Amino acid sequence: MKRKRKLIRQLYPSYVAVALVSVAAMAWIAISAVSQLSLEENIAGLKSQALLVEDILGKEFSPDRSAPIDAICKKVGSRMPVRITVMTTDGKVLGDSDEDPARMGDHSTRPEVKEAMAGKVGTARRYSFTLNRKMVYVAIPLRRDGELAGIVRTALPVTELDKTLRKIFLQIAAESIVVILLTAGISLFVANRINRTIAAMKNAAVRFAGGDLQFRLKAPDTEEMSTLAEALNTMAAQLHERLSTITSQRNQLEAVLSNMIESVLVTDEDGRITRLNQSAEKLLGCKEDKVRGRTVQEAVRNTALNKFVRDAFIHGGTREADITFVGNPDRYLQAHGTKLDDASGRSMGALVVLNDVTRLKNLERIRRDFVANVSHELKTPITSIKGFLETLKDGALHDPENADRFLSIILKQTDRMNMIIEDLLTLSRIERDQEQGSTRLERGRIIDVLEAVKGACLPKAEQKDIELHFSCEDAITARINARLLEQAIANLVDNAIKYSGPGSKVEVSCKLSGGEIIIEVADQGVGIEKEHLERIFERFYRVDKARSNKEGGTGLGLAIVRHIVNSHNGEILVASSPGEGSTFTIRIPAD
Ligand code: ADP
């Protein structure tokens, strides 16, 4: 780029040039006037001196009396700083103050003399070869009785005049230089002041451009600059206000986006990601600054989502789709997409809002599985009951031996159905209380709960020849729902008895550790394979269904235990080795 000249460099030389030219012109006019004036003054002097000589010559003048005329010329000439020459009307010199007239030639050709010959006052300025210098001449006609009788000429060396003029010129020149210097100085001062003000404006503009919109310019002295400064300040104030509004709106939008549970993904018109909110970062497992500028396919590697974003952009309108993210575990997303247009209707990209519906899907699946499981669990006894009732109806009722056996089976299956329904009702009650937060917890001694469990389970243990052992300190108390906790521990002890062989031992203990109450139910039974450990707390999950059924299990016992423990703000853990036994541990906060 062509380098710009500074304003001061443009203004200052022109100021000085204008001053120089005007001062020079003034000086020239002054010198011309003075030299003209002084010339005229000299001519007037020479003329009066010539008239004086004419007077002095008086009656003495006669063209043939050269000697006395010359003597008068020399005498008067010695008293005046002028040269005096007296001539005849045809130019012959009769007397001269500085020269011998005999040596002087014919003067009739001299311009001043010619004019005097014509009866006028003649003036001339020229070089005198007689005196070897430049002279001013005035010649007047000398009249006797009204007739032209001769010519008187006075002359002054120009050097005298020049000397005076030079003096005047030098004085004017000196004064001009002073004026020029003064003008240059004042111009420099003024130019610098303008420059400083402009520099302050420039500086302010640079600061505004750099974002310092709270900076304010001081008002300069000049009206125009002051108006400009005010305009700049107003502009900065308005910009600041607008920026603040934009910033606060952006912050608001940022806060809304960050706090949204829904995941938001925005792309530009090329399908490149421009925004991902926090929820989307978490859901898609990528950071916004890492994926900004990349396509959805590059960033997320999900063809369905990529296609969905592209369709939202290409087809416009609002779109909806279910998208699955295959992984461990699978995730299900509900996507809403729309094309983004700016105020002028120009396409900016696409906006996609994603909802993680995995939990809902899972809940739905669980509900579906649960209905299927309940139906399945109930169907077995109902089928059996129906079968036996049909057999009885078809004649077995009249066979007392079989009829009695069939009725016993029907009763057993009915009991089983009743047990399942009882357990389901218990589960649903606990769940409902838990959801409503209405499970009543009261301060109670754990030993009392264990005593009740012992009372309920001892007969079954004795029946199976299993030794039941309880240990618990009296003082241990907690905020509990004694009825529910008793049911949970009883379920665990019941399982321990169910899944242990005769002669083995079941130990129930309770201790206090680090602010927690730890209740353990340990048996020496069949144990549980590792792969089942995670799932045994699910409803209707059974490791060995035949054995569970044989033992009168419903598959709901541990699900009930987990719900009860949860409503006590605790947790249930299991450790087991197949063939050696299992230990179930309940941890609840101490009182
Ligand atoms: P069930 O009514 O069948 O006992 P639960 O929910 O109480 O149902 O237990 C689920 C499954 O966990 C049981 O079917 C059984 O296979 C296993 N289980 C529970 N407790 C024990 C235990 N003490 N020893 C071995 N297996 C157990």
PDB file of N, CA and C in Angstrom, residues 265-354:
ATOM      1  N   LEU A 265     -27.789 -29.644  19.192  1.00  0.00           N
ATOM      2  CA  LEU A 265     -26.704 -29.703  18.212  1.00  0.00           C
ATOM      3  C   LEU A 265     -27.066 -28.762  17.062  1.00  0.00           C
ATOM      4  N   VAL A 266     -26.133 -27.861  16.717  1.00  0.00           N
ATOM      5  CA  VAL A 266     -26.396 -26.917  15.621  1.00  0.00           C
ATOM      6  C   VAL A 266     -25.317 -27.102  14.555  1.00  0.00           C
ATOM      7  N   THR A 267     -25.747 -27.104  13.299  1.00  0.00           N
ATOM      8  CA  THR A 267     -24.758 -27.206  12.217  1.00  0.00           C
ATOM      9  C   THR A 267     -24.910 -26.006  11.292  1.00  0.00           C
ATOM     10  N   ASP A 268     -23.866 -25.754  10.503  1.00  0.00           N
ATOM     11  CA  ASP A 268     -23.968 -24.678   9.502  1.00  0.00           C
ATOM     12  C   ASP A 268     -24.537 -25.268   8.210  1.00  0.00           C
ATOM     13  N   GLU A 269     -24.555 -24.441   7.142  1.00  0.00           N
ATOM     14  CA  GLU A 269     -25.204 -24.913   5.920  1.00  0.00           C
ATOM     15  C   GLU A 269     -24.406 -26.022   5.232  1.00  0.00           C
ATOM     16  N   ASP A 270     -23.125 -26.221   5.658  1.00  0.00           N
ATOM     17  CA  ASP A 270     -22.345 -27.316   5.076  1.00  0.00           C
ATOM     18  C   ASP A 270     -22.429 -28.579   5.931  1.00  0.00           C
ATOM     19  N   GLY A 271     -23.284 -28.534   6.957  1.00  0.00           N
ATOM     20  CA  GLY A 271     -23.436 -29.702   7.822  1.00  0.00           C
ATOM     21  C   GLY A 271     -22.325 -29.828   8.846  1.00  0.00           C
ATOM     22  N   ARG A 272     -21.579 -28.736   9.054  1.00  0.00           N
ATOM     23  CA  ARG A 272     -20.487 -28.785  10.053  1.00  0.00           C
ATOM     24  C   ARG A 272     -21.004 -28.273  11.386  1.00  0.00           C
ATOM     25  N   ILE A 273     -20.549 -28.932  12.452  1.00  0.00           N
ATOM     26  CA  ILE A 273     -21.059 -28.592  13.781  1.00  0.00           C
ATOM     27  C   ILE A 273     -20.581 -27.198  14.194  1.00  0.00           C
ATOM     28  N   THR A 274     -21.539 -26.374  14.653  1.00  0.00           N
ATOM     29  CA  THR A 274     -21.152 -25.053  15.160  1.00  0.00           C
ATOM     30  C   THR A 274     -21.430 -24.946  16.656  1.00  0.00           C
ATOM     31  N   ARG A 275     -22.360 -25.755  17.182  1.00  0.00           N
ATOM     32  CA  ARG A 275     -22.685 -25.696  18.606  1.00  0.00           C
ATOM     33  C   ARG A 275     -23.077 -27.062  19.125  1.00  0.00           C
ATOM     34  N   LEU A 276     -22.644 -27.325  20.354  1.00  0.00           N
ATOM     35  CA  LEU A 276     -23.075 -28.529  21.063  1.00  0.00           C
ATOM     36  C   LEU A 276     -23.253 -28.064  22.490  1.00  0.00           C
ATOM     37  N   ASN A 277     -24.407 -28.241  23.096  1.00  0.00           N
ATOM     38  CA  ASN A 277     -24.491 -27.811  24.494  1.00  0.00           C
ATOM     39  C   ASN A 277     -23.928 -28.915  25.400  1.00  0.00           C
ATOM     40  N   GLN A 278     -23.840 -28.579  26.718  1.00  0.00           N
ATOM     41  CA  GLN A 278     -23.189 -29.517  27.652  1.00  0.00           C
ATOM     42  C   GLN A 278     -23.844 -30.882  27.632  1.00  0.00           C
ATOM     43  N   SER A 279     -25.182 -30.844  27.576  1.00  0.00           N
ATOM     44  CA  SER A 279     -25.907 -32.105  27.600  1.00  0.00           C
ATOM     45  C   SER A 279     -25.562 -32.946  26.360  1.00  0.00           C
ATOM     46  N   ALA A 280     -25.435 -32.252  25.193  1.00  0.00           N
ATOM     47  CA  ALA A 280     -25.080 -32.971  23.955  1.00  0.00           C
ATOM     48  C   ALA A 280     -23.659 -33.512  24.039  1.00  0.00           C
ATOM     49  N   GLU A 281     -22.771 -32.724  24.673  1.00  0.00           N
ATOM     50  CA  GLU A 281     -21.380 -33.198  24.819  1.00  0.00           C
ATOM     51  C   GLU A 281     -21.376 -34.515  25.588  1.00  0.00           C
ATOM     52  N   LYS A 282     -22.196 -34.527  26.678  1.00  0.00           N
ATOM     53  CA  LYS A 282     -22.239 -35.721  27.519  1.00  0.00           C
ATOM     54  C   LYS A 282     -22.863 -36.891  26.756  1.00  0.00           C
ATOM     55  N   LEU A 283     -23.944 -36.595  26.071  1.00  0.00           N
ATOM     56  CA  LEU A 283     -24.686 -37.644  25.377  1.00  0.00           C
ATOM     57  C   LEU A 283     -23.870 -38.248  24.229  1.00  0.00           C
ATOM     58  N   LEU A 284     -23.227 -37.374  23.437  1.00  0.00           N
ATOM     59  CA  LEU A 284     -22.512 -37.865  22.257  1.00  0.00           C
ATOM     60  C   LEU A 284     -21.052 -38.191  22.558  1.00  0.00           C
ATOM     61  N   GLY A 285     -20.622 -37.849  23.793  1.00  0.00           N
ATOM     62  CA  GLY A 285     -19.260 -38.207  24.216  1.00  0.00           C
ATOM     63  C   GLY A 285     -18.179 -37.457  23.463  1.00  0.00           C
ATOM     64  N   CYS A 286     -18.425 -36.181  23.132  1.00  0.00           N
ATOM     65  CA  CYS A 286     -17.375 -35.389  22.497  1.00  0.00           C
ATOM     66  C   CYS A 286     -17.472 -33.938  22.937  1.00  0.00           C
ATOM     67  N   LYS A 287     -16.304 -33.292  22.991  1.00  0.00           N
ATOM     68  CA  LYS A 287     -16.259 -31.899  23.463  1.00  0.00           C
ATOM     69  C   LYS A 287     -16.519 -30.953  22.290  1.00  0.00           C
ATOM     70  N   GLU A 288     -17.261 -29.891  22.584  1.00  0.00           N
ATOM     71  CA  GLU A 288     -17.640 -28.950  21.517  1.00  0.00           C
ATOM     72  C   GLU A 288     -16.418 -28.398  20.783  1.00  0.00           C
ATOM     73  N   ASP A 289     -15.384 -27.958  21.543  1.00  0.00           N
ATOM     74  CA  ASP A 289     -14.227 -27.339  20.871  1.00  0.00           C
ATOM     75  C   ASP A 289     -13.441 -28.342  20.035  1.00  0.00           C
ATOM     76  N   LYS A 290     -13.619 -29.649  20.307  1.00  0.00           N
ATOM     77  CA  LYS A 290     -12.906 -30.664  19.518  1.00  0.00           C
ATOM     78  C   LYS A 290     -13.621 -30.943  18.200  1.00  0.00           C
ATOM     79  N   VAL A 291     -14.972 -30.827  18.213  1.00  0.00           N
ATOM     80  CA  VAL A 291     -15.728 -31.236  17.020  1.00  0.00           C
ATOM     81  C   VAL A 291     -16.260 -30.063  16.207  1.00  0.00           C
ATOM     82  N   ARG A 292     -16.050 -28.837  16.722  1.00  0.00           N
ATOM     83  CA  ARG A 292     -16.553 -27.673  15.983  1.00  0.00           C
ATOM     84  C   ARG A 292     -15.875 -27.635  14.607  1.00  0.00           C
ATOM     85  N   GLY A 293     -16.686 -27.475  13.554  1.00  0.00           N
ATOM     86  CA  GLY A 293     -16.128 -27.415  12.200  1.00  0.00           C
ATOM     87  C   GLY A 293     -16.076 -28.781  11.537  1.00  0.00           C
ATOM     88  N   ARG A 294     -16.406 -29.841  12.307  1.00  0.00           N
ATOM     89  CA  ARG A 294     -16.408 -31.171  11.682  1.00  0.00           C
ATOM     90  C   ARG A 294     -17.840 -31.598  11.386  1.00  0.00           C
ATOM     91  N   THR A 295     -17.986 -32.513  10.437  1.00  0.00           N
ATOM     92  CA  THR A 295     -19.347 -32.946  10.106  1.00  0.00           C
ATOM     93  C   THR A 295     -19.839 -33.886  11.212  1.00  0.00           C
ATOM     94  N   VAL A 296     -21.169 -34.069  11.251  1.00  0.00           N
ATOM     95  CA  VAL A 296     -21.764 -34.924  12.282  1.00  0.00           C
ATOM     96  C   VAL A 296     -21.212 -36.343  12.156  1.00  0.00           C
ATOM     97  N   GLN A 297     -21.049 -36.785  10.913  1.00  0.00           N
ATOM     98  CA  GLN A 297     -20.563 -38.149  10.691  1.00  0.00           C
ATOM     99  C   GLN A 297     -19.136 -38.309  11.237  1.00  0.00           C
ATOM    100  N   GLU A 298     -18.299 -37.297  10.985  1.00  0.00           N
ATOM    101  CA  GLU A 298     -16.916 -37.361  11.485  1.00  0.00           C
ATOM    102  C   GLU A 298     -16.887 -37.352  13.007  1.00  0.00           C
ATOM    103  N   ALA A 299     -17.753 -36.526  13.596  1.00  0.00           N
ATOM    104  CA  ALA A 299     -17.689 -36.331  15.045  1.00  0.00           C
ATOM    105  C   ALA A 299     -18.363 -37.449  15.818  1.00  0.00           C
ATOM    106  N   VAL A 300     -19.489 -37.928  15.312  1.00  0.00           N
ATOM    107  CA  VAL A 300     -20.284 -38.868  16.113  1.00  0.00           C
ATOM    108  C   VAL A 300     -20.305 -40.286  15.533  1.00  0.00           C
ATOM    109  N   ARG A 301     -20.078 -40.411  14.261  1.00  0.00           N
ATOM    110  CA  ARG A 301     -20.084 -41.716  13.587  1.00  0.00           C
ATOM    111  C   ARG A 301     -21.388 -42.474  13.807  1.00  0.00           C
ATOM    112  N   ASN A 302     -22.485 -41.785  13.512  1.00  0.00           N
ATOM    113  CA  ASN A 302     -23.779 -42.452  13.564  1.00  0.00           C
ATOM    114  C   ASN A 302     -24.520 -42.052  12.300  1.00  0.00           C
ATOM    115  N   THR A 303     -24.670 -43.024  11.413  1.00  0.00           N
ATOM    116  CA  THR A 303     -25.239 -42.748  10.092  1.00  0.00           C
ATOM    117  C   THR A 303     -26.653 -42.207  10.199  1.00  0.00           C
ATOM    118  N   ALA A 304     -27.434 -42.765  11.130  1.00  0.00           N
ATOM    119  CA  ALA A 304     -28.837 -42.339  11.253  1.00  0.00           C
ATOM    120  C   ALA A 304     -28.905 -40.876  11.668  1.00  0.00           C
ATOM    121  N   LEU A 305     -28.060 -40.483  12.633  1.00  0.00           N
ATOM    122  CA  LEU A 305     -28.082 -39.094  13.107  1.00  0.00           C
ATOM    123  C   LEU A 305     -27.611 -38.167  11.987  1.00  0.00           C
ATOM    124  N   ASN A 306     -26.573 -38.599  11.276  1.00  0.00           N
ATOM    125  CA  ASN A 306     -26.029 -37.810  10.172  1.00  0.00           C
ATOM    126  C   ASN A 306     -27.106 -37.563   9.109  1.00  0.00           C
ATOM    127  N   LYS A 307     -27.827 -38.634   8.794  1.00  0.00           N
ATOM    128  CA  LYS A 307     -28.883 -38.522   7.777  1.00  0.00           C
ATOM    129  C   LYS A 307     -30.006 -37.621   8.278  1.00  0.00           C
ATOM    130  N   PHE A 308     -30.307 -37.755   9.555  1.00  0.00           N
ATOM    131  CA  PHE A 308     -31.384 -36.959  10.136  1.00  0.00           C
ATOM    132  C   PHE A 308     -31.057 -35.464  10.049  1.00  0.00           C
ATOM    133  N   VAL A 309     -29.792 -35.109  10.392  1.00  0.00           N
ATOM    134  CA  VAL A 309     -29.371 -33.701  10.356  1.00  0.00           C
ATOM    135  C   VAL A 309     -29.435 -33.190   8.920  1.00  0.00           C
ATOM    136  N   ARG A 310     -28.977 -34.002   7.973  1.00  0.00           N
ATOM    137  CA  ARG A 310     -28.963 -33.590   6.575  1.00  0.00           C
ATOM    138  C   ARG A 310     -30.402 -33.392   6.052  1.00  0.00           C
ATOM    139  N   ASP A 311     -31.284 -34.329   6.427  1.00  0.00           N
ATOM    140  CA  ASP A 311     -32.681 -34.230   5.989  1.00  0.00           C
ATOM    141  C   ASP A 311     -33.334 -32.985   6.568  1.00  0.00           C
ATOM    142  N   ALA A 312     -33.011 -32.698   7.859  1.00  0.00           N
ATOM    143  CA  ALA A 312     -33.602 -31.512   8.507  1.00  0.00           C
ATOM    144  C   ALA A 312     -33.207 -30.276   7.730  1.00  0.00           C
ATOM    145  N   PHE A 313     -31.967 -30.240   7.246  1.00  0.00           N
ATOM    146  CA  PHE A 313     -31.473 -29.066   6.514  1.00  0.00           C
ATOM    147  C   PHE A 313     -32.060 -29.007   5.102  1.00  0.00           C
ATOM    148  N   ILE A 314     -32.076 -30.152   4.440  1.00  0.00           N
ATOM    149  CA  ILE A 314     -32.511 -30.151   3.030  1.00  0.00           C
ATOM    150  C   ILE A 314     -34.014 -29.956   2.909  1.00  0.00           C
ATOM    151  N   HIS A 315     -34.803 -30.692   3.726  1.00  0.00           N
ATOM    152  CA  HIS A 315     -36.249 -30.681   3.527  1.00  0.00           C
ATOM    153  C   HIS A 315     -36.969 -29.611   4.324  1.00  0.00           C
ATOM    154  N   GLY A 316     -36.301 -29.000   5.322  1.00  0.00           N
ATOM    155  CA  GLY A 316     -36.947 -27.957   6.123  1.00  0.00           C
ATOM    156  C   GLY A 316     -38.070 -28.533   6.964  1.00  0.00           C
ATOM    157  N   GLY A 317     -38.891 -27.647   7.564  1.00  0.00           N
ATOM    158  CA  GLY A 317     -39.980 -28.088   8.434  1.00  0.00           C
ATOM    159  C   GLY A 317     -39.431 -28.737   9.695  1.00  0.00           C
ATOM    160  N   THR A 318     -40.339 -29.269  10.506  1.00  0.00           N
ATOM    161  CA  THR A 318     -39.907 -29.922  11.742  1.00  0.00           C
ATOM    162  C   THR A 318     -39.912 -31.422  11.515  1.00  0.00           C
ATOM    163  N   ARG A 319     -38.859 -32.078  11.895  1.00  0.00           N
ATOM    164  CA  ARG A 319     -38.757 -33.522  11.689  1.00  0.00           C
ATOM    165  C   ARG A 319     -38.566 -34.222  13.024  1.00  0.00           C
ATOM    166  N   GLU A 320     -38.939 -35.462  13.067  1.00  0.00           N
ATOM    167  CA  GLU A 320     -38.836 -36.223  14.304  1.00  0.00           C
ATOM    168  C   GLU A 320     -38.362 -37.630  13.955  1.00  0.00           C
ATOM    169  N   ALA A 321     -37.516 -38.197  14.773  1.00  0.00           N
ATOM    170  CA  ALA A 321     -37.086 -39.577  14.503  1.00  0.00           C
ATOM    171  C   ALA A 321     -36.542 -40.204  15.778  1.00  0.00           C
ATOM    172  N   ASP A 322     -36.567 -41.528  15.811  1.00  0.00           N
ATOM    173  CA  ASP A 322     -35.945 -42.267  16.916  1.00  0.00           C
ATOM    174  C   ASP A 322     -34.617 -42.781  16.409  1.00  0.00           C
ATOM    175  N   ILE A 323     -33.563 -42.519  17.158  1.00  0.00           N
ATOM    176  CA  ILE A 323     -32.225 -42.922  16.723  1.00  0.00           C
ATOM    177  C   ILE A 323     -31.603 -43.798  17.803  1.00  0.00           C
ATOM    178  N   THR A 324     -31.007 -44.890  17.358  1.00  0.00           N
ATOM    179  CA  THR A 324     -30.385 -45.797  18.337  1.00  0.00           C
ATOM    180  C   THR A 324     -28.869 -45.677  18.238  1.00  0.00           C
ATOM    181  N   PHE A 325     -28.227 -45.572  19.386  1.00  0.00           N
ATOM    182  CA  PHE A 325     -26.765 -45.591  19.455  1.00  0.00           C
ATOM    183  C   PHE A 325     -26.372 -46.963  19.970  1.00  0.00           C
ATOM    184  N   VAL A 326     -25.820 -47.757  19.065  1.00  0.00           N
ATOM    185  CA  VAL A 326     -25.458 -49.113  19.486  1.00  0.00           C
ATOM    186  C   VAL A 326     -24.185 -49.032  20.319  1.00  0.00           C
ATOM    187  N   GLY A 327     -24.188 -49.667  21.454  1.00  0.00           N
ATOM    188  CA  GLY A 327     -22.997 -49.629  22.312  1.00  0.00           C
ATOM    189  C   GLY A 327     -23.249 -50.456  23.544  1.00  0.00           C
ATOM    190  N   ASN A 328     -22.534 -50.156  24.564  1.00  0.00           N
ATOM    191  CA  ASN A 328     -22.680 -50.927  25.788  1.00  0.00           C
ATOM    192  C   ASN A 328     -22.954 -49.981  26.943  1.00  0.00           C
ATOM    193  N   PRO A 329     -24.154 -49.736  27.343  1.00  0.00           N
ATOM    194  CA  PRO A 329     -25.387 -50.311  26.791  1.00  0.00           C
ATOM    195  C   PRO A 329     -25.872 -49.491  25.597  1.00  0.00           C
ATOM    196  N   ASP A 330     -26.862 -50.008  24.893  1.00  0.00           N
ATOM    197  CA  ASP A 330     -27.441 -49.268  23.774  1.00  0.00           C
ATOM    198  C   ASP A 330     -28.155 -48.036  24.322  1.00  0.00           C
ATOM    199  N   ARG A 331     -28.159 -46.963  23.494  1.00  0.00           N
ATOM    200  CA  ARG A 331     -28.885 -45.768  23.937  1.00  0.00           C
ATOM    201  C   ARG A 331     -29.909 -45.390  22.883  1.00  0.00           C
ATOM    202  N   TYR A 332     -31.051 -44.938  23.356  1.00  0.00           N
ATOM    203  CA  TYR A 332     -32.127 -44.574  22.440  1.00  0.00           C
ATOM    204  C   TYR A 332     -32.369 -43.073  22.514  1.00  0.00           C
ATOM    205  N   LEU A 333     -32.331 -42.422  21.350  1.00  0.00           N
ATOM    206  CA  LEU A 333     -32.519 -40.973  21.321  1.00  0.00           C
ATOM    207  C   LEU A 333     -33.757 -40.626  20.518  1.00  0.00           C
ATOM    208  N   GLN A 334     -34.469 -39.629  21.034  1.00  0.00           N
ATOM    209  CA  GLN A 334     -35.588 -39.103  20.257  1.00  0.00           C
ATOM    210  C   GLN A 334     -35.096 -37.774  19.694  1.00  0.00           C
ATOM    211  N   ALA A 335     -35.101 -37.627  18.362  1.00  0.00           N
ATOM    212  CA  ALA A 335     -34.526 -36.426  17.747  1.00  0.00           C
ATOM    213  C   ALA A 335     -35.603 -35.561  17.115  1.00  0.00           C
ATOM    214  N   HIS A 336     -35.489 -34.216  17.380  1.00  0.00           N
ATOM    215  CA  HIS A 336     -36.350 -33.238  16.713  1.00  0.00           C
ATOM    216  C   HIS A 336     -35.425 -32.317  15.947  1.00  0.00           C
ATOM    217  N   GLY A 337     -35.710 -32.122  14.662  1.00  0.00           N
ATOM    218  CA  GLY A 337     -34.802 -31.283  13.874  1.00  0.00           C
ATOM    219  C   GLY A 337     -35.552 -30.260  13.063  1.00  0.00           C
ATOM    220  N   THR A 338     -34.885 -29.132  12.836  1.00  0.00           N
ATOM    221  CA  THR A 338     -35.487 -28.101  11.991  1.00  0.00           C
ATOM    222  C   THR A 338     -34.390 -27.329  11.277  1.00  0.00           C
ATOM    223  N   LYS A 339     -34.764 -26.757  10.124  1.00  0.00           N
ATOM    224  CA  LYS A 339     -33.791 -25.955   9.371  1.00  0.00           C
ATOM    225  C   LYS A 339     -33.739 -24.565   9.991  1.00  0.00           C
ATOM    226  N   LEU A 340     -32.527 -24.001  10.065  1.00  0.00           N
ATOM    227  CA  LEU A 340     -32.392 -22.659  10.648  1.00  0.00           C
ATOM    228  C   LEU A 340     -32.262 -21.637   9.530  1.00  0.00           C
ATOM    229  N   ASP A 341     -33.151 -20.622   9.567  1.00  0.00           N
ATOM    230  CA  ASP A 341     -33.057 -19.524   8.590  1.00  0.00           C
ATOM    231  C   ASP A 341     -32.797 -18.236   9.343  1.00  0.00           C
ATOM    232  N   ASP A 342     -32.031 -17.320   8.716  1.00  0.00           N
ATOM    233  CA  ASP A 342     -31.814 -16.034   9.389  1.00  0.00           C
ATOM    234  C   ASP A 342     -32.978 -15.099   9.071  1.00  0.00           C
ATOM    235  N   ALA A 343     -32.893 -13.848   9.573  1.00  0.00           N
ATOM    236  CA  ALA A 343     -34.019 -12.920   9.460  1.00  0.00           C
ATOM    237  C   ALA A 343     -34.404 -12.681   8.001  1.00  0.00           C
ATOM    238  N   SER A 344     -33.416 -12.762   7.089  1.00  0.00           N
ATOM    239  CA  SER A 344     -33.734 -12.499   5.686  1.00  0.00           C
ATOM    240  C   SER A 344     -34.127 -13.778   4.948  1.00  0.00           C
ATOM    241  N   GLY A 345     -34.292 -14.847   5.691  1.00  0.00           N
ATOM    242  CA  GLY A 345     -34.744 -16.095   5.091  1.00  0.00           C
ATOM    243  C   GLY A 345     -33.618 -16.920   4.498  1.00  0.00           C
ATOM    244  N   ARG A 346     -32.371 -16.456   4.712  1.00  0.00           N
ATOM    245  CA  ARG A 346     -31.234 -17.198   4.169  1.00  0.00           C
ATOM    246  C   ARG A 346     -30.938 -18.380   5.079  1.00  0.00           C
ATOM    247  N   SER A 347     -30.664 -19.496   4.480  1.00  0.00           N
ATOM    248  CA  SER A 347     -30.444 -20.705   5.236  1.00  0.00           C
ATOM    249  C   SER A 347     -29.129 -20.672   6.021  1.00  0.00           C
ATOM    250  N   MET A 348     -29.186 -20.966   7.341  1.00  0.00           N
ATOM    251  CA  MET A 348     -27.983 -20.900   8.179  1.00  0.00           C
ATOM    252  C   MET A 348     -27.467 -22.271   8.593  1.00  0.00           C
ATOM    253  N   GLY A 349     -28.340 -23.262   8.551  1.00  0.00           N
ATOM    254  CA  GLY A 349     -27.916 -24.588   8.987  1.00  0.00           C
ATOM    255  C   GLY A 349     -29.103 -25.343   9.549  1.00  0.00           C
ATOM    256  N   ALA A 350     -28.802 -26.252  10.488  1.00  0.00           N
ATOM    257  CA  ALA A 350     -29.867 -27.057  11.071  1.00  0.00           C
ATOM    258  C   ALA A 350     -29.732 -27.097  12.588  1.00  0.00           C
ATOM    259  N   LEU A 351     -30.888 -27.199  13.253  1.00  0.00           N
ATOM    260  CA  LEU A 351     -30.917 -27.303  14.716  1.00  0.00           C
ATOM    261  C   LEU A 351     -31.521 -28.649  15.059  1.00  0.00           C
ATOM    262  N   VAL A 352     -30.818 -29.411  15.904  1.00  0.00           N
ATOM    263  CA  VAL A 352     -31.317 -30.728  16.280  1.00  0.00           C
ATOM    264  C   VAL A 352     -31.353 -30.825  17.804  1.00  0.00           C
ATOM    265  N   VAL A 353     -32.504 -31.212  18.330  1.00  0.00           N
ATOM    266  CA  VAL A 353     -32.635 -31.390  19.777  1.00  0.00           C
ATOM    267  C   VAL A 353     -32.797 -32.893  20.027  1.00  0.00           C
ATOM    268  N   LEU A 354     -31.938 -33.401  20.920  1.00  0.00           N
ATOM    269  CA  LEU A 354     -31.950 -34.846  21.169  1.00  0.00           C
ATOM    270  C   LEU A 354     -32.385 -35.120  22.611  1.00  0.00           C
TER     271      LEU A 354
END
